[in-house]
Coordinates of C-alpha atoms in Angstrom, one line a residue:
M1 CA -12.4 -2.8 45.6
R2 CA -8.3 -1.8 46.0
S3 CA -5.6 -0.1 43.3
Y4 CA -1.9 -0.5 42.9
R5 CA -0.9 3.5 41.9
R6 CA 2.3 4.1 40.1
R7 CA 5.5 4.1 41.9
T8 CA 8.2 6.2 40.9
L9 CA 10.4 5.3 38.4
L10 CA 14.0 6.0 39.4
V11 CA 15.6 7.1 37.1
P12 CA 14.7 9.4 34.1
A13 CA 12.1 9.3 32.1
L14 CA 12.8 7.7 28.6
L15 CA 12.7 9.6 24.9
C16 CA 10.4 7.7 22.4
V17 CA 12.2 4.5 22.1
L18 CA 9.7 4.3 18.4
V19 CA 12.8 8.3 17.6
V20 CA 15.7 7.8 19.8
P21 CA 17.5 4.1 19.2
M22 CA 18.1 2.3 21.8
A23 CA 22.0 3.0 23.2
R24 CA 23.5 2.1 26.6
P25 CA 24.0 6.0 28.2
A26 CA 28.1 6.2 28.9
A27 CA 28.2 7.7 32.7
A28 CA 25.6 9.2 34.9
S29 CA 26.5 11.7 37.8
G30 CA 24.3 11.8 40.4
D31 CA 25.7 13.2 43.5
G32 CA 25.4 16.8 42.5
E33 CA 28.6 17.8 42.5
G34 CA 29.4 16.7 39.1
T35 CA 31.7 13.7 39.8
P36 CA 30.8 10.8 37.8
V37 CA 29.3 7.6 39.5
H38 CA 28.8 3.5 38.1
N39 CA 25.7 4.2 36.0
G40 CA 25.4 -0.2 35.6
L41 CA 21.7 -0.2 37.9
G42 CA 21.0 3.2 36.0
E43 CA 21.8 1.4 32.8
D44 CA 18.8 -1.5 34.0
A45 CA 16.8 0.5 34.7
A46 CA 16.4 1.7 31.3
L47 CA 16.6 -1.7 29.9
S48 CA 14.0 -2.6 31.6
A49 CA 11.8 0.5 31.5
Q50 CA 12.3 0.7 28.0
V51 CA 11.1 -3.2 27.0
V52 CA 7.9 -2.0 29.0
R53 CA 7.7 1.2 26.9
L54 CA 7.8 -0.7 23.8
Y55 CA 5.7 -3.7 25.4
E56 CA 2.7 -1.1 25.1
D57 CA 3.6 0.5 22.1
A58 CA 4.1 -2.8 20.4
A59 CA 0.1 -4.1 22.1
L60 CA -1.0 -0.3 20.7
A61 CA 0.5 -0.9 17.2
T62 CA -1.1 -3.9 16.9
R63 CA -5.0 -3.1 18.0
R64 CA -4.5 0.2 15.5
Y65 CA -3.2 -3.2 12.7
E66 CA -6.8 -4.8 13.7
T67 CA -9.0 -1.6 13.7
A68 CA -8.2 -0.4 10.0
R69 CA -7.9 -4.4 8.9
Q70 CA -11.4 -4.7 10.1
A71 CA -12.2 -1.1 8.7
A72 CA -10.6 -2.9 5.6
E73 CA -12.6 -5.7 5.0
T74 CA -16.0 -3.4 5.9
Q75 CA -15.2 -1.8 2.5
R76 CA -13.9 -4.4 0.7
A77 CA -17.5 -6.4 1.1
K78 CA -19.1 -2.6 0.2
A79 CA -17.0 -2.5 -3.1
Q80 CA -18.0 -5.9 -3.0
R81 CA -21.5 -5.5 -3.2
V82 CA -21.7 -2.9 -5.3
E83 CA -19.9 -4.6 -7.7
E84 CA -21.8 -7.7 -7.7
L85 CA -25.8 -4.6 -7.9
L86 CA -23.4 -3.4 -10.8
E87 CA -23.4 -6.5 -13.1
R88 CA -27.0 -7.5 -12.3
E89 CA -27.5 -4.5 -13.7
R90 CA -25.8 -5.0 -17.1
R91 CA -27.2 -8.4 -16.8
E92 CA -30.7 -6.5 -17.1
L93 CA -29.8 -3.4 -19.4
G94 CA -28.6 -6.6 -21.4
V95 CA -31.9 -8.1 -21.8
L96 CA -33.3 -5.0 -22.1
R97 CA -31.9 -4.3 -25.4
K98 CA -32.2 -7.3 -26.4
D99 CA -35.9 -7.4 -25.7
L100 CA -35.5 -4.2 -28.3
G101 CA -34.2 -6.4 -31.0
R102 CA -37.2 -8.4 -30.5
I103 CA -39.7 -5.5 -30.8
A104 CA -38.0 -3.4 -33.8
R105 CA -37.4 -6.7 -35.9
A106 CA -42.1 -7.6 -34.9
Q107 CA -42.4 -4.0 -35.9
Y108 CA -40.1 -4.9 -39.0
R109 CA -42.7 -6.8 -39.8
S110 CA -45.7 -5.9 -38.8
G111 CA -45.5 -2.6 -40.9
G112 CA -44.3 -0.3 -37.6
G113 CA -40.8 0.1 -39.4
M114 CA -42.0 0.5 -42.9
P115 CA -41.7 4.9 -43.4
L116 CA -45.0 6.6 -42.7
T117 CA -45.8 7.1 -46.0
A118 CA -46.1 2.9 -47.0
Q119 CA -47.4 2.9 -44.1
I120 CA -51.1 6.1 -45.1
I121 CA -50.8 4.2 -48.1
L122 CA -51.3 0.2 -46.8
A123 CA -53.5 1.5 -43.6
K124 CA -56.5 0.1 -44.1
S125 CA -58.8 2.9 -42.4
P126 CA -57.2 6.3 -40.7
D127 CA -58.4 4.2 -37.4
E128 CA -55.8 1.3 -38.0
L129 CA -53.5 3.6 -38.7
M130 CA -53.5 5.3 -35.6
R131 CA -53.7 2.7 -33.5
G132 CA -50.3 0.9 -34.8
Q133 CA -48.9 4.1 -34.3
H134 CA -49.4 4.9 -30.9
V135 CA -48.5 2.0 -29.8
F136 CA -45.3 1.8 -31.8
S137 CA -44.5 4.8 -29.6
Q138 CA -45.9 3.8 -26.3
T139 CA -43.4 1.2 -26.7
S140 CA -40.8 2.8 -27.5
L141 CA -41.2 5.5 -24.9
V142 CA -40.6 2.3 -22.2
V143 CA -37.7 0.6 -23.4
N144 CA -36.3 4.2 -24.0
N145 CA -37.4 4.9 -20.5
A146 CA -35.4 1.6 -19.4
L147 CA -33.0 2.1 -20.8
E148 CA -31.8 5.6 -20.1
K149 CA -33.2 3.9 -16.6
S150 CA -30.4 0.9 -16.3
R151 CA -27.7 3.4 -18.7
R152 CA -28.4 6.2 -14.8
A153 CA -28.0 3.2 -12.3
E154 CA -24.9 2.3 -14.2
A155 CA -22.8 5.0 -14.7
R156 CA -23.5 5.6 -10.9
L157 CA -23.0 2.2 -9.7
A158 CA -19.6 3.0 -11.7
S159 CA -19.1 6.1 -10.1
D160 CA -20.0 4.3 -6.6
E161 CA -17.4 1.6 -7.1
A162 CA -14.9 3.4 -8.3
K163 CA -14.6 5.0 -5.2
A164 CA -15.1 2.2 -3.1
A165 CA -11.8 0.5 -4.8
A166 CA -10.3 4.3 -4.2
A167 CA -11.3 4.0 -0.2
W168 CA -9.8 0.5 -0.9
Q169 CA -7.0 1.1 -2.3
S170 CA -5.9 3.8 0.6
L171 CA -6.7 1.5 3.5
E172 CA -3.9 -0.4 1.9
K173 CA -1.8 1.4 2.2
R174 CA -2.4 2.0 5.3
N175 CA -2.8 -1.1 7.5
A176 CA 1.0 -2.0 4.4
E177 CA 2.1 1.4 7.1
L178 CA 0.6 0.3 10.3
A179 CA 2.6 -3.3 9.7
D180 CA 5.7 -1.8 9.0
L181 CA 5.4 0.0 11.9
K182 CA 4.8 -2.9 14.4
K183 CA 7.6 -4.4 12.6
G184 CA 10.0 -1.9 13.4
I185 CA 8.6 -2.1 17.1
E186 CA 9.1 -5.3 17.5
E187 CA 12.1 -6.2 16.7
K188 CA 13.2 -3.3 19.0
L189 CA 11.5 -4.9 21.7
D190 CA 13.3 -8.3 20.5
A191 CA 16.4 -6.3 20.9
A192 CA 15.8 -4.9 23.9
R193 CA 14.6 -8.4 25.3
W194 CA 18.0 -10.0 24.8
Q195 CA 19.8 -7.3 25.6
L196 CA 18.0 -7.3 28.9
Q197 CA 18.7 -11.3 28.9
G198 CA 21.9 -10.3 28.7
R199 CA 22.1 -8.8 32.1
A200 CA 21.2 -11.1 33.8
D201 CA 23.1 -13.5 32.3
A202 CA 26.0 -11.9 33.6
S203 CA 24.5 -11.3 37.5
V204 CA 23.5 -14.4 37.4
A205 CA 27.1 -16.0 36.4
A206 CA 28.6 -13.7 38.6
G207 CA 26.1 -14.7 41.4
S208 CA 24.7 -11.7 42.8
C209 CA 21.4 -9.1 41.8
R210 CA 22.0 -5.9 40.7
G211 CA 19.4 -3.8 42.8
A212 CA 15.9 -3.8 42.1
V213 CA 15.0 -2.4 39.0
R214 CA 11.8 0.1 39.6
L215 CA 9.5 -0.2 37.0
D216 CA 6.6 1.9 36.3
Q217 CA 3.3 0.1 36.5
P218 CA -0.1 1.6 35.3
E219 CA -1.8 2.3 38.1
T220 CA -4.5 -1.2 38.4
D221 CA -8.4 -1.2 39.7
L222 CA -8.6 -4.6 41.3
A223 CA -11.5 -6.6 42.0
T224 CA -10.0 -10.0 43.4
A225 CA -7.2 -10.2 46.6
W226 CA -5.6 -12.4 43.7
V227 CA -4.7 -12.3 40.1
A228 CA -2.0 -14.4 38.0
P229 CA 0.9 -13.9 38.2
V230 CA 1.6 -12.5 34.4
E231 CA -1.5 -11.0 32.4
S232 CA -0.5 -13.0 29.0
Y233 CA 0.6 -16.1 28.7
A234 CA 0.4 -19.5 27.7
L235 CA 1.0 -23.3 30.1
S236 CA 3.8 -25.0 28.9
A237 CA 5.8 -27.5 32.1
S238 CA 3.1 -28.8 34.5
F239 CA 3.3 -29.2 37.8
G240 CA 4.6 -33.1 38.7
S241 CA 5.6 -33.4 34.2
G242 CA 8.6 -35.7 33.9
G243 CA 11.6 -34.4 32.2
K244 CA 15.7 -34.5 31.8
R245 CA 16.4 -30.8 33.0
W246 CA 14.9 -31.8 36.3
A247 CA 15.9 -34.1 39.4
R248 CA 12.5 -35.7 39.6
R249 CA 9.6 -34.3 38.9
H250 CA 8.6 -30.8 37.7
T251 CA 7.9 -28.6 41.5
G252 CA 5.9 -25.4 39.6
Q253 CA 3.5 -24.5 36.8
D254 CA 5.9 -23.0 33.9
F255 CA 4.4 -19.7 32.0
A256 CA 5.0 -19.7 28.1
V257 CA 6.5 -15.6 27.5
P258 CA 9.0 -13.5 26.0
I259 CA 11.6 -11.9 28.2
G260 CA 10.6 -8.9 29.6
T261 CA 7.5 -10.0 29.9
P262 CA 6.1 -7.4 33.6
V263 CA 5.5 -10.4 36.2
R264 CA 3.7 -9.6 38.9
A265 CA 2.7 -10.6 42.6
V266 CA -0.3 -12.9 42.9
G267 CA -1.8 -11.5 46.3
D268 CA -0.5 -9.3 48.7
G269 CA 3.3 -10.4 51.0
R270 CA 6.2 -9.4 51.6
V271 CA 9.6 -10.3 49.5
V272 CA 11.4 -12.4 52.0
K273 CA 14.4 -14.1 48.9
V274 CA 15.9 -12.6 46.0
S275 CA 18.6 -13.7 44.8
C276 CA 20.8 -14.0 41.4
G277 CA 22.4 -18.1 41.1
G278 CA 21.4 -21.4 40.6
A279 CA 19.5 -23.5 39.4
F280 CA 16.5 -20.8 39.3
G281 CA 18.6 -18.8 37.8
M282 CA 17.2 -15.2 39.2
E283 CA 14.0 -15.5 41.8
I284 CA 12.0 -14.0 43.7
V285 CA 10.2 -15.3 46.2
V286 CA 6.9 -14.0 47.9
R287 CA 5.5 -15.0 51.6
H288 CA 1.4 -14.8 52.0
T289 CA -0.5 -13.8 54.5
D290 CA -2.3 -16.9 54.6
G291 CA 0.8 -18.1 55.0
Y292 CA 1.7 -19.9 51.7
Y293 CA 5.1 -19.2 49.3
T294 CA 5.3 -18.8 45.6
Q295 CA 8.8 -18.3 43.8
Y296 CA 8.4 -16.5 40.6
A297 CA 11.7 -17.7 39.6
H298 CA 14.1 -17.2 35.1
L299 CA 14.4 -13.7 35.8
A300 CA 15.8 -11.0 33.6
S301 CA 15.2 -8.6 36.0
V302 CA 13.8 -7.8 39.6
A303 CA 11.7 -5.3 40.8
V304 CA 11.4 -5.3 43.9
D305 CA 13.8 -5.4 47.4
Q306 CA 13.8 -8.3 50.2
D307 CA 12.2 -7.7 52.8
E308 CA 10.0 -5.0 50.6
R309 CA 5.6 -4.9 50.9
V310 CA 3.6 -5.8 47.6
D311 CA 0.2 -5.7 46.4
A312 CA -1.6 -8.0 44.7
G313 CA -0.8 -7.4 41.2
Q314 CA 2.2 -5.2 41.8
W315 CA 5.5 -5.8 38.9
I316 CA 8.0 -7.9 40.9
G317 CA 10.1 -8.1 38.3
Q318 CA 10.2 -9.7 34.1
S319 CA 10.8 -12.6 33.2
G320 CA 14.0 -14.3 30.9
T321 CA 15.6 -17.8 31.1
T322 CA 18.3 -18.2 33.4
G323 CA 19.0 -20.0 35.5
N324 CA 18.8 -24.2 33.8
S325 CA 16.2 -23.1 32.0
T326 CA 15.6 -24.2 28.0
G327 CA 13.6 -21.0 26.4
P328 CA 12.3 -17.6 27.6
H329 CA 9.2 -18.5 30.8
L330 CA 8.5 -18.0 33.4
H331 CA 8.9 -21.3 36.3
F332 CA 5.4 -20.3 39.5
E333 CA 5.6 -22.5 42.5
V334 CA 3.4 -22.5 45.1
R335 CA 5.2 -23.1 48.5
V336 CA 3.9 -24.2 51.7
T337 CA 7.7 -23.3 53.5
A338 CA 9.8 -20.8 51.4
E339 CA 12.3 -23.5 50.7
L340 CA 12.6 -26.1 47.9
G341 CA 10.5 -29.1 48.6
S342 CA 7.9 -27.6 50.0
S343 CA 6.3 -27.1 46.4
V344 CA 1.9 -28.5 46.1
D345 CA 0.2 -27.5 42.3
P346 CA -0.2 -24.1 41.5
V347 CA -3.3 -24.6 38.5
P348 CA -6.0 -26.2 42.0
W349 CA -4.7 -23.4 44.3
M350 CA -4.5 -20.4 41.7
T351 CA -8.6 -22.2 41.7
E352 CA -9.8 -22.6 44.7
R353 CA -8.7 -18.2 45.2
G354 CA -10.6 -18.0 42.4
V355 CA -8.0 -17.4 40.2
Q356 CA -8.8 -19.8 36.3
L357 CA -5.4 -21.0 34.8
G358 CA -4.5 -21.6 31.4

């Protein structure tokens, strides 16, 4: 198991992106003598780091939102069960009241509803009078106990229902707050993505890269020697597919990902090419220890320099849509040589190395 540890971020640390508006620094000092220096690369690094940070914040907000949503669903189910129990108790109470009405009518017809004086006069014997009074008293006691029990149950369930409703309203409010937080982060992220893309397009138009924009990636423990070039993705154009934008056939595998997504070296190797012009836009080519080459194209930033050694899983750049591209994605190729025209299908090649793409 290898651990790729944090590399030093070569820019000033960012303040919390949720508080500080996205604004380009007007100047930067760097020679210790108070002499202003060109800060374009520093701005690029700050912007790239900001995009990465916003991705992390958006993912955190999403997880918090999902946790709160699941808690709300649990509370909703509890409230529904309480309401169902309350409704059942109400039905039972209605049945008891009907039974009480029948008993009262039967008692009246049999003399149980007459005044005690009349019952004494009409009774054939003291024993008959006592039996009638005893039956009436026992029946009334049972019914009254049942009614009292139902009243207590109804009051308790009504209280529980009110508590559940209050808890549900609180969770709904919390969900709304988290949704607003997530929306705000995503809006800032989208703005930062296109600002990053604009800088990349300018570099490609000039035909030269502005230099490596170092990314402060978290420590990663890898149990395998090979990884996918991006963590979360949807596969789009596949190797060998046709299309108007390719002279012959598609020479790689496309990964549909948003602008600014961290791009990883799929295995250990050395950077043999960093280019910012042509159909591939901003691209990186890495030679791996087994002699194969991998290409990462249409990037929005590069985080490595030519001849630099890279480890499997290391962030080497950020995805974009530079060059001959119809939308944000990573174009990934596997080649026998460093040059275009020697590519092989990346999917089975990665599968042979224990990485399932899809």
